[in-house]
Tab-separated table of C-alpha atoms and ligand atoms in Angstrom:
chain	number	residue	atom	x	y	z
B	66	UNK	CA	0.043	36.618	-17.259
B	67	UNK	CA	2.143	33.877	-16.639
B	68	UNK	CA	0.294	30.547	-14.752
B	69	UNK	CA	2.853	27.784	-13.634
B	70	UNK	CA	1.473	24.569	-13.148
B	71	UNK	CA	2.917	24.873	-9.152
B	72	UNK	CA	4.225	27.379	-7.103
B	73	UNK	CA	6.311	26.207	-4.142
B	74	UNK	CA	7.788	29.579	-3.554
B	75	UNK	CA	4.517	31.068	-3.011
B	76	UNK	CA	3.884	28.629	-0.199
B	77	UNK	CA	7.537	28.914	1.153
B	78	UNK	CA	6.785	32.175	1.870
B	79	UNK	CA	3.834	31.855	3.669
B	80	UNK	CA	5.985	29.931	5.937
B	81	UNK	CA	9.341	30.858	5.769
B	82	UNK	CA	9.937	31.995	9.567
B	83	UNK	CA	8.649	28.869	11.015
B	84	UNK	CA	10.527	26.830	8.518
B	85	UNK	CA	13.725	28.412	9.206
B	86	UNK	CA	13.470	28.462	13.105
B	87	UNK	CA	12.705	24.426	12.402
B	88	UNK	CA	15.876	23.974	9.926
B	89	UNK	CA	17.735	26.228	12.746
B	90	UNK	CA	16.366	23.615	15.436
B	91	UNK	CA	18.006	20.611	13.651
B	92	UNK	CA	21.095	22.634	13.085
B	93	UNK	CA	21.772	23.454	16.680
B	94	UNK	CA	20.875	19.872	17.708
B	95	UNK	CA	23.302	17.898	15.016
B	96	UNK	CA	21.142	15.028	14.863
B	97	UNK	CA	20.108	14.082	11.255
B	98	UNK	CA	18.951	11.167	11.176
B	99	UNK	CA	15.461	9.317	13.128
B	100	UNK	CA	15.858	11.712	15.916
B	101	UNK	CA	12.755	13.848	17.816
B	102	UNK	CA	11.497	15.428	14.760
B	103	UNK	CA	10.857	12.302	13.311
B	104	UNK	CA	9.335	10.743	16.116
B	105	UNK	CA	6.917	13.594	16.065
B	106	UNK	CA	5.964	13.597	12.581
B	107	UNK	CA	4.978	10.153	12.940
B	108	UNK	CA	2.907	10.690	16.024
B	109	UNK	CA	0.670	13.140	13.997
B	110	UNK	CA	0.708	11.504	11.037
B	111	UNK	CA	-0.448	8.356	12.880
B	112	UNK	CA	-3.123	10.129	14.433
B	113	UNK	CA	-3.682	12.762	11.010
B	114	UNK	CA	-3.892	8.950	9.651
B	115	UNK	CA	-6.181	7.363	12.256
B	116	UNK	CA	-3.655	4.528	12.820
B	117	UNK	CA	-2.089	2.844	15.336
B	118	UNK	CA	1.658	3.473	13.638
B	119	UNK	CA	3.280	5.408	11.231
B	120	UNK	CA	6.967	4.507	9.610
B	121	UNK	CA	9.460	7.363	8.165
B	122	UNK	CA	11.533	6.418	5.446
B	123	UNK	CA	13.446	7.956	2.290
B	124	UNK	CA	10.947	7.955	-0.102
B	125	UNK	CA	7.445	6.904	-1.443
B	126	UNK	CA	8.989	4.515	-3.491
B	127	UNK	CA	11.079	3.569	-0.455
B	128	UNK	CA	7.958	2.934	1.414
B	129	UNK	CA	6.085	0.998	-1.706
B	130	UNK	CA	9.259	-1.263	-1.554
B	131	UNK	CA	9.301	-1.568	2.510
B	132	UNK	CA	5.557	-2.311	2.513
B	133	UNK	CA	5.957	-5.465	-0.566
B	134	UNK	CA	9.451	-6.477	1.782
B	135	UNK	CA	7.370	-6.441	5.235
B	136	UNK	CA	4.683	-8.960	3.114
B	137	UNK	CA	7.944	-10.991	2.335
B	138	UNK	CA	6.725	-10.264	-1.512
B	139	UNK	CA	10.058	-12.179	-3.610
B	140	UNK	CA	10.298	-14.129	-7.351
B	141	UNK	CA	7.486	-16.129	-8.277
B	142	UNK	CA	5.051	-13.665	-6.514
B	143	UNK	CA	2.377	-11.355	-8.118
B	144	UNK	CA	1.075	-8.234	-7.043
B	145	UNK	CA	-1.740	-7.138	-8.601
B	146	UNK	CA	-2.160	-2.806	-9.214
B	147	UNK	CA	-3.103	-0.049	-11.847
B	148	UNK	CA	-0.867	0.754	-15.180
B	149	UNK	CA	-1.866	4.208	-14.623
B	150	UNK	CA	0.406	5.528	-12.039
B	151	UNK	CA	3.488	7.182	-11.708
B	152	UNK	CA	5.916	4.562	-12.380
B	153	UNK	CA	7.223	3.542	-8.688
B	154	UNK	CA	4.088	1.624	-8.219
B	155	UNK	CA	5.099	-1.130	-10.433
B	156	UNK	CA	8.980	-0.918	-9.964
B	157	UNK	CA	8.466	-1.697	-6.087
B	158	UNK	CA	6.941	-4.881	-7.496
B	159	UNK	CA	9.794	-5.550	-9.983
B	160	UNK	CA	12.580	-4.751	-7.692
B	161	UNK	CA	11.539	-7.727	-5.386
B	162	UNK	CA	11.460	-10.564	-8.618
B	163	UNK	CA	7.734	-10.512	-8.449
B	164	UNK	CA	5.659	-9.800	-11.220
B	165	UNK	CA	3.250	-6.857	-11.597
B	166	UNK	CA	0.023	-8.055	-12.853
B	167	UNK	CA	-1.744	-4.826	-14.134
B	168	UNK	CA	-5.687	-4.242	-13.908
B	169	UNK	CA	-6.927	-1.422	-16.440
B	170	UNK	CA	-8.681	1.690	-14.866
B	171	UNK	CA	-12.398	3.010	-14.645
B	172	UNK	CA	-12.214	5.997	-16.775
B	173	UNK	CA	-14.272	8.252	-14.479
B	174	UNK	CA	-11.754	8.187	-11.858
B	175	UNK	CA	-8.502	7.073	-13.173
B	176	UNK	CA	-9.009	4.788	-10.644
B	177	UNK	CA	-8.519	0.977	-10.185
B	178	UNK	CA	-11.636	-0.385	-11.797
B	179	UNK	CA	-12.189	-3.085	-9.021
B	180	UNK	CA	-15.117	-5.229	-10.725
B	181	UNK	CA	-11.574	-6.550	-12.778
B	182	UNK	CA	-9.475	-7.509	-9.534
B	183	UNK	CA	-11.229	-10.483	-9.194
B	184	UNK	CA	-10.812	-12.305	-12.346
B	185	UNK	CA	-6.931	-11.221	-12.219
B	186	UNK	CA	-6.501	-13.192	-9.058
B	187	UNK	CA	-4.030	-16.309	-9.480
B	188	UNK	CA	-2.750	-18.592	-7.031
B	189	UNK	CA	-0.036	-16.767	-6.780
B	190	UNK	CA	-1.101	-13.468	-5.871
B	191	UNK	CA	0.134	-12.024	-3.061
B	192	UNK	CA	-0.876	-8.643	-2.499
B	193	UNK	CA	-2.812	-6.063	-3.922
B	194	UNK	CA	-1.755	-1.901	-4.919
B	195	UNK	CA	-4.473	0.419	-5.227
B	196	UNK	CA	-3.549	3.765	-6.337
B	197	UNK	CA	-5.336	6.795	-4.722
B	198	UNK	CA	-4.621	8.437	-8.120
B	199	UNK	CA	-4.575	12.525	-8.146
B	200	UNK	CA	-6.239	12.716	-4.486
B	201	UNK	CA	-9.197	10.319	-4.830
B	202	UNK	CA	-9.645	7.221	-2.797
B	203	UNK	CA	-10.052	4.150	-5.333
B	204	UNK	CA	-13.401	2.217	-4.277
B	205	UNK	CA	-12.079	0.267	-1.482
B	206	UNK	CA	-14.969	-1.698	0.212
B	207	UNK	CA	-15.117	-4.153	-2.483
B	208	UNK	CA	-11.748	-4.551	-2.754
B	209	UNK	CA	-11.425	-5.002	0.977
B	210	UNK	CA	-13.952	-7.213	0.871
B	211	UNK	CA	-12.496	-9.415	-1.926
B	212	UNK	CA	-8.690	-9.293	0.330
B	213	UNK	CA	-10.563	-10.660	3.059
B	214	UNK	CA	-12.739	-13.133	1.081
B	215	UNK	CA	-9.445	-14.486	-0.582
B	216	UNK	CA	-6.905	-13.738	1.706
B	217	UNK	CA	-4.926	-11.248	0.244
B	218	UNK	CA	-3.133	-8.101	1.963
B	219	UNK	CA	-3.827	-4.501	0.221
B	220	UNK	CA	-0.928	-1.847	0.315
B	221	UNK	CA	-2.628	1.662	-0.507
B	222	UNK	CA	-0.169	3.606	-2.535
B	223	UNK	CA	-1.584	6.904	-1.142
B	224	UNK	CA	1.434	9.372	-2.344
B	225	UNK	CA	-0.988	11.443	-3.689
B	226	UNK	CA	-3.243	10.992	-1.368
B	227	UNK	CA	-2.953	12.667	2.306
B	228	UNK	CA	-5.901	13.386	3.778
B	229	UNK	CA	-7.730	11.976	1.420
B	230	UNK	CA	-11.186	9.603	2.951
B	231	UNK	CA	-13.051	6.911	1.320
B	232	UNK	CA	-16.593	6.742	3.899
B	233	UNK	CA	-14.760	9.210	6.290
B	234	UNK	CA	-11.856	6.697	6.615
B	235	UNK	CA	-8.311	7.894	6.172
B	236	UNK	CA	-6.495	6.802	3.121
B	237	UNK	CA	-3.487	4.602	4.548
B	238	UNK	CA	-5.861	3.310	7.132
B	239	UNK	CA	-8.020	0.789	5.386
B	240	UNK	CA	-5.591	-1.688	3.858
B	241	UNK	CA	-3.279	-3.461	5.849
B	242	UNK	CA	-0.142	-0.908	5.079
B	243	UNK	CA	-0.054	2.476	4.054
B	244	UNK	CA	2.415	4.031	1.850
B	245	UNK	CA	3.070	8.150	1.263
B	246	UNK	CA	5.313	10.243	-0.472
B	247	UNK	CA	6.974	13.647	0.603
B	248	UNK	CA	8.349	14.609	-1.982
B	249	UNK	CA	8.431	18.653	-2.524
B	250	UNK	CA	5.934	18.380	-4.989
B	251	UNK	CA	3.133	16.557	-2.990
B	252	UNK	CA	0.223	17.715	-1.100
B	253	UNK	CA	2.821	17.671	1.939
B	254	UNK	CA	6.010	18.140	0.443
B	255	UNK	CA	9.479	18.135	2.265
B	256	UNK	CA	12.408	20.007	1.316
B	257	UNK	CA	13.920	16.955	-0.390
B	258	UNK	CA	12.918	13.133	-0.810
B	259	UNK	CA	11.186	11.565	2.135
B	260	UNK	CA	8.312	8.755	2.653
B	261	UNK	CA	6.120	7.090	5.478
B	262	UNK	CA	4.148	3.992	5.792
B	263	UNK	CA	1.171	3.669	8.292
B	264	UNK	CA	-0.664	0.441	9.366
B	265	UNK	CA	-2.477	-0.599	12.528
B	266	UNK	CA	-0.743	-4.035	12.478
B	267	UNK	CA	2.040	-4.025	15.618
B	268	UNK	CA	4.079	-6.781	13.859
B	269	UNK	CA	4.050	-5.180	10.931
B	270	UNK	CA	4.946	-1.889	12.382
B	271	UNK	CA	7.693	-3.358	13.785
B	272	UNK	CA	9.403	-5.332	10.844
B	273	UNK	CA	9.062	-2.102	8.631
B	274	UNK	CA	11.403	-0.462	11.737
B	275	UNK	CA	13.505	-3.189	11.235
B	276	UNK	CA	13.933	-3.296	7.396
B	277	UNK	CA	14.101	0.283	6.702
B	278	UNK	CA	17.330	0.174	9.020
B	279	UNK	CA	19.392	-2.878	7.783
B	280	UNK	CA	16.527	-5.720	8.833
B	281	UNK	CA	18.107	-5.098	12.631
B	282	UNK	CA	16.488	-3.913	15.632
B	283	UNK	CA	19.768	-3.169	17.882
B	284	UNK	CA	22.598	-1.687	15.929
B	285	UNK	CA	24.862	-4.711	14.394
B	286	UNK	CA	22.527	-7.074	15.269
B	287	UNK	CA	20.291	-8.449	12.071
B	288	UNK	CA	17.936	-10.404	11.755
B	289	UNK	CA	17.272	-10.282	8.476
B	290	UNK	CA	18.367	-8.471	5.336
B	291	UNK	CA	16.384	-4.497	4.998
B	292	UNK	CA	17.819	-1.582	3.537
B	293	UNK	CA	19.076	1.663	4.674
B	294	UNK	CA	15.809	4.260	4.092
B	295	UNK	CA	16.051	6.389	6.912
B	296	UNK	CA	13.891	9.673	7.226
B	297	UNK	CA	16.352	12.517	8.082
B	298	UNK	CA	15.521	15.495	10.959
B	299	UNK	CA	15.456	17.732	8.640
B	300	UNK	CA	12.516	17.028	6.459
B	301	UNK	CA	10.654	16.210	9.400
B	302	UNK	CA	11.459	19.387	10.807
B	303	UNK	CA	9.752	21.022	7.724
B	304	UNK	CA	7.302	18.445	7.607
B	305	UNK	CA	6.175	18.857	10.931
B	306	UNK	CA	5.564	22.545	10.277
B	307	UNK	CA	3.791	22.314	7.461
B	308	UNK	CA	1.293	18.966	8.578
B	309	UNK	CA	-0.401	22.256	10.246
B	310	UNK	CA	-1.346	23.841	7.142
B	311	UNK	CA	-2.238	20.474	5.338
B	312	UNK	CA	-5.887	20.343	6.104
B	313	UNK	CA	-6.517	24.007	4.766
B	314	UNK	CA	-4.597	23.540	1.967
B	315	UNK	CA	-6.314	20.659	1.262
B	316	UNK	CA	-9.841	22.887	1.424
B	317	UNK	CA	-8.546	25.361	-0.556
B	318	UNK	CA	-7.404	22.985	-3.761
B	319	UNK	CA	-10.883	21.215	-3.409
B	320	UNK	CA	-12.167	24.805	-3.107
B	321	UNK	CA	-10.034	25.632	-6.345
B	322	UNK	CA	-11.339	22.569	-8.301
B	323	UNK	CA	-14.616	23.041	-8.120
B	324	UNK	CA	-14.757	26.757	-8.969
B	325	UNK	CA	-12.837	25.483	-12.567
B	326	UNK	CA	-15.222	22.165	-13.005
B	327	UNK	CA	-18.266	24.881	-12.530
B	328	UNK	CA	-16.424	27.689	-14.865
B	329	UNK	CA	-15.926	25.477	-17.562
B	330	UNK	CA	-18.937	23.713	-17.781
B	331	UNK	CA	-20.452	26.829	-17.706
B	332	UNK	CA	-18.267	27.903	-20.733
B	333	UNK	CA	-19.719	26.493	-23.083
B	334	UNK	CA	-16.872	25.075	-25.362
B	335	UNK	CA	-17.241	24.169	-28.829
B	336	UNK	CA	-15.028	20.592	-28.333
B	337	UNK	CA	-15.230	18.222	-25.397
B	338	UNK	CA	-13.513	19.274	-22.196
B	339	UNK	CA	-14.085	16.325	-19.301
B	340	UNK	CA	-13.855	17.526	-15.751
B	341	UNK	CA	-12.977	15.557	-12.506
B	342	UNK	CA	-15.728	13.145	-11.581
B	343	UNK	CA	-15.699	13.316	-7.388
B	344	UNK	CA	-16.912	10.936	-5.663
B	345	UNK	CA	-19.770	11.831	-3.264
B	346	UNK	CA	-18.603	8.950	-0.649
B	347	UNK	CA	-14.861	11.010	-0.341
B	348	UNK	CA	-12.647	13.685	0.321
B	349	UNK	CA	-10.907	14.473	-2.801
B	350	UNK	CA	-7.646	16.320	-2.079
B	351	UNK	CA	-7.049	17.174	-5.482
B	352	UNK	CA	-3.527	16.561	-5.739
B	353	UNK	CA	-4.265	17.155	-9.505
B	354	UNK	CA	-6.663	18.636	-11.160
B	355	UNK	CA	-6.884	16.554	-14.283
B	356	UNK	CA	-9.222	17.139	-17.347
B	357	UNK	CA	-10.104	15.488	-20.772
B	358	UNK	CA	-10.126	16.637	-24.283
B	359	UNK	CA	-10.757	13.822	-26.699
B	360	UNK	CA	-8.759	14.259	-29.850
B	361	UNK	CA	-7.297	17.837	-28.546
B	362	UNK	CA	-5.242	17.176	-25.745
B	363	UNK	CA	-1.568	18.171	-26.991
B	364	UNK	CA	-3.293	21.020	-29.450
B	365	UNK	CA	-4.532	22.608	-26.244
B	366	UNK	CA	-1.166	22.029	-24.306
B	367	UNK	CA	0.461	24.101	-26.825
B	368	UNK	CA	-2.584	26.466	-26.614
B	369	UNK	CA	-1.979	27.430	-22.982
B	370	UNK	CA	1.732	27.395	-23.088
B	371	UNK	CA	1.339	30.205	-25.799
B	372	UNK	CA	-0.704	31.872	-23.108
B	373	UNK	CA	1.943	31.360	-20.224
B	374	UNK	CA	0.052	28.366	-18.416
B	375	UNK	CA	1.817	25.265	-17.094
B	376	UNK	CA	0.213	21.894	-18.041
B	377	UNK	CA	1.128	18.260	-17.919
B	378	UNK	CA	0.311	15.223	-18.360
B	379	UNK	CA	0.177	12.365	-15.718
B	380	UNK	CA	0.803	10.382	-17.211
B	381	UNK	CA	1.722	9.772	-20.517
B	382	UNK	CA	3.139	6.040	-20.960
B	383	UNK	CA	1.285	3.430	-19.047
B	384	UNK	CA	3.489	0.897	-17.280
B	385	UNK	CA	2.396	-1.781	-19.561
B	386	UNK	CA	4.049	-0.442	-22.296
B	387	UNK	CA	7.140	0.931	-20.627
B	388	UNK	CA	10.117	-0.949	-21.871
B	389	UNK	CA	11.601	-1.578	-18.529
B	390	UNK	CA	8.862	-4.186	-18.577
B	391	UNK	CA	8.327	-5.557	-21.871
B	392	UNK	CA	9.252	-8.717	-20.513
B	393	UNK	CA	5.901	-9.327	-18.660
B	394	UNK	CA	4.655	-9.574	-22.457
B	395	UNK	CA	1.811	-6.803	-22.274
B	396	UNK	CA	1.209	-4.858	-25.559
B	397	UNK	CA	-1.056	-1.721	-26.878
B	398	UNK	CA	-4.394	-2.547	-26.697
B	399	UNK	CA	-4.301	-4.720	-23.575
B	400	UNK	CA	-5.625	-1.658	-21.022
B	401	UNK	CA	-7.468	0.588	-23.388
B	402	UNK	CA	-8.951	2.883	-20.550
B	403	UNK	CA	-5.643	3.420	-18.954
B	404	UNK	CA	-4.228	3.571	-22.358
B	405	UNK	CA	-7.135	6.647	-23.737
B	406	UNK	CA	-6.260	8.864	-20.518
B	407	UNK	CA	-2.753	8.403	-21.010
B	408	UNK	CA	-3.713	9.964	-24.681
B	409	UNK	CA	-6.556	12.466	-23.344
B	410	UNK	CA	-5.409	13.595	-19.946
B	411	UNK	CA	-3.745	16.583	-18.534
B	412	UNK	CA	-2.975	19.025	-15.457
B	413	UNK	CA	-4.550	22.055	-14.674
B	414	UNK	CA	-2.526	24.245	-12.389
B	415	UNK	CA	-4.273	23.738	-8.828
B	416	UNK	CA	-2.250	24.236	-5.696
B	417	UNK	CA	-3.691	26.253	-2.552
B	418	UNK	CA	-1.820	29.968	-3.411
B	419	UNK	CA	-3.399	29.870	-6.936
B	420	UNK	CA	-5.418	33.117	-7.428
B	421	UNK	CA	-8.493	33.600	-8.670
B	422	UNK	CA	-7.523	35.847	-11.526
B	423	UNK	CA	-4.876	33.457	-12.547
B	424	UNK	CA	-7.775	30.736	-12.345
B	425	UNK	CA	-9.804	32.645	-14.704
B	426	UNK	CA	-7.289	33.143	-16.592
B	427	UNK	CA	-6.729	29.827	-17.134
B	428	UNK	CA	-10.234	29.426	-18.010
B	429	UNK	CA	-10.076	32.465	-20.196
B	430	UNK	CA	-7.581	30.606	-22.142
B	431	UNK	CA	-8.857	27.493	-22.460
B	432	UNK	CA	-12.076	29.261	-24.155
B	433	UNK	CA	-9.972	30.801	-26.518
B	434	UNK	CA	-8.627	27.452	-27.752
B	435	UNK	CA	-9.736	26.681	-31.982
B	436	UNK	CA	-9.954	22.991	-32.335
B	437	UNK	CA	-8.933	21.859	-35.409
B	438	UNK	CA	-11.568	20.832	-37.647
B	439	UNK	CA	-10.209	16.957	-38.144
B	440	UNK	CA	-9.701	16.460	-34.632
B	441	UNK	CA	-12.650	14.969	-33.734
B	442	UNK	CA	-12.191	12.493	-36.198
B	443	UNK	CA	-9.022	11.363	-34.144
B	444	UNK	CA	-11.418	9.673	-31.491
B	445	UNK	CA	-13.042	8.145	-33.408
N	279	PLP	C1	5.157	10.298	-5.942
N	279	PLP	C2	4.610	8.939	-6.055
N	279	PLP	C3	5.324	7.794	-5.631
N	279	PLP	C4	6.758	7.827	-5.237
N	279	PLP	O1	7.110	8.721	-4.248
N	279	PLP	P1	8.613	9.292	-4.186
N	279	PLP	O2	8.638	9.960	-2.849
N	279	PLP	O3	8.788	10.235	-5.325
N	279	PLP	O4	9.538	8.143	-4.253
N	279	PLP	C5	4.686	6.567	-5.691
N	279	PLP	N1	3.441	6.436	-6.154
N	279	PLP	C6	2.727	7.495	-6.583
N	279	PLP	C7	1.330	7.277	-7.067
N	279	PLP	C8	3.294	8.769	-6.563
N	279	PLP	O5	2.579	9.808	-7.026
């Protein structure tokens, strides 16, 4: 049997009339770029998101980089966030002159470990990043509460993340801006890059229109410098078809997750094998489904790949030790937890059209794995 980590076409399929009469729609209309489908798709994902507004634009990263630009984020500035995200997160922060200032992760979660945001506060911070990382809210009421207390806006990176609720409130609806990703590979993926940004705040709403189209309201008319991150028809088109589905695929991966955290742990291994901790105060969309094997972790990636099943890891070099930012002076040892699931972590396959035979499958395979006998001592 063969297992791949994702299957888009098995989704495509599912949709493939709808998504063609959409592409078709565009096609016969010629307009490409921030036309109806657009508007549209940010109607519902305003309201999906329980905001007030929601932005298109090019990409997540775009929209990580539009949100620090709308907070007028430049050189000298900090922005506190996680080392243990995919790695637009902290280039956003770079590509502005300011200076990431990373916070090291609770280890049940993956999560922003937000009893450390405090102490990482300077007079210089201007904003702070939580990562919804794999489909789980991070724990936001103290970190709302410490924004408030001390003044400082929080951008939710929530590209993993749609649909996702911390206490039955949207993620991209509890800090001040919202940022999400479309590419294919997300919960919502387009057919190509694309990105949106939500927030409740009119004036920011309306400077994010601005700067993702040149910093000018009226064509040729500027008021300030943006950039060109425009979200085209046609991923909206297919976006706007597939928002539909989101909610039940969303079921089914939670669905999917807990049927491998209860085969496993009913398996009985002979090494360690950690499991997603969920929350009981969220929706966890299970973007991934990430486990833990202490001392094991690329032994049983080769495992399953001899078996046909897709793994990876997300993700496997924190941004404190990438080089692009050796600069900011961090080294090994300065975010252990982030540093151990970078070491320990990987992806199950978990997406909506999985079946259960492939499922226990997977499981099947993962029982057959023979630690080696000095692994263990690795963790130690
Ligand atoms: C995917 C992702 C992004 C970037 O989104 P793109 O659309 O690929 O630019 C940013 N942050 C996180 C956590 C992501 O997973």
């Amino acid at each position: 049997m063969n297992v791949p980590l994702l299957d888009l076409q098995a989704q495509y399929v599912s949709l493939r009339d709808s998504m063609l009469q959409a592409i078709e729609r565009v096609m016969e209309s010629q307009r490409f770029v921030l036309g109806d489908e657009v508007r549209e798709l940010e109607k519902s994902v305003a309201q999906y998101c329980q905001t007030k507004h929601a932005i298109g634009c090019a990409s997540g990263s775009d929209a990580l980089l539009l949100a620090l630009m709308a907070l007028d984020i430049k050189q000298g500035d900090e922005v506190i966030t996680t080392p243990f995200s995919f790695f637009a997160t902290g280039a956003a922060i770079a590509r502005l002159g300011a200076r990431p200032v990373f916070v090291d992760i609770d280890p049940a979660t993956y999560n922003l470990d937000v009893s450390l945001v405090a102490d990482a506060i300077t007079s210089r911070t201007r904003a702070i990043i939580p990562v919804h990382i794999y489909g789980q809210c991070a724990q936001m009421d103290p970190l709302l509460d410490l924004g408030k207390r001390r003044g400082i806006p929080i951008v939710e990176d929530s590209a993993q993340a749609i649909g996702a609720t911390d206490n039955e409130r949207p993620a991209g609806s509890m800090g001040l801006v919202g940022c999400f990703s479309f590419y294919p590979t997300k919960n919502l993926g387009g057919a190509g890059d694309g990105g949106i940004l939500t927030t409740n705040d009119d004036a920011i709403a309306e400077r994010l229109r601005r700067l993702r189209t040149h910093g000018g309201s009226d064509e040729y008319q500027h008021e300030e410098v943006g950039i060109n991150s425009r979200l085209d028809e046609l991923q909206a088109a297919v976006l706007n078809v597939k928002l539909s589905s989101l909610d039940k695929w969303s079921d089914e991966r939670a669905h999917i997750a807990a049927r491998y955290s209860q085969l496993l742990s009913d398996a009985d291994l002979d090494f360690p094998l950690i499991t997603p901790h969920v929350r009981p105060d969220g929706r966890h969309i299970f973007h991934q489904y990430v486990v833990r094997a202490p001392g094991n972790r690329d032994a049983l990636m080769d495992h399953l790949k001899t078996r046909g099943v897709g793994t990876k890891v997300y993700y496997p070099v924190p941004l404190h030790l990438q080089k692009c930012f050796s600069s900011l002076g961090y080294k090994e040892g300065d975010f252990p937890e982030s540093e151990s699931a970078a070491r320990e972590t990987f992806a199950l396959p978990a997406y909506p059209e999985l079946t259960e035979a492939q499922q226990l499958y997977v499981v099947e395979s993962i029982k057959s794995f023979q630690p080696l006998v000095h692994s263990f001592s690795e963790t130690a």
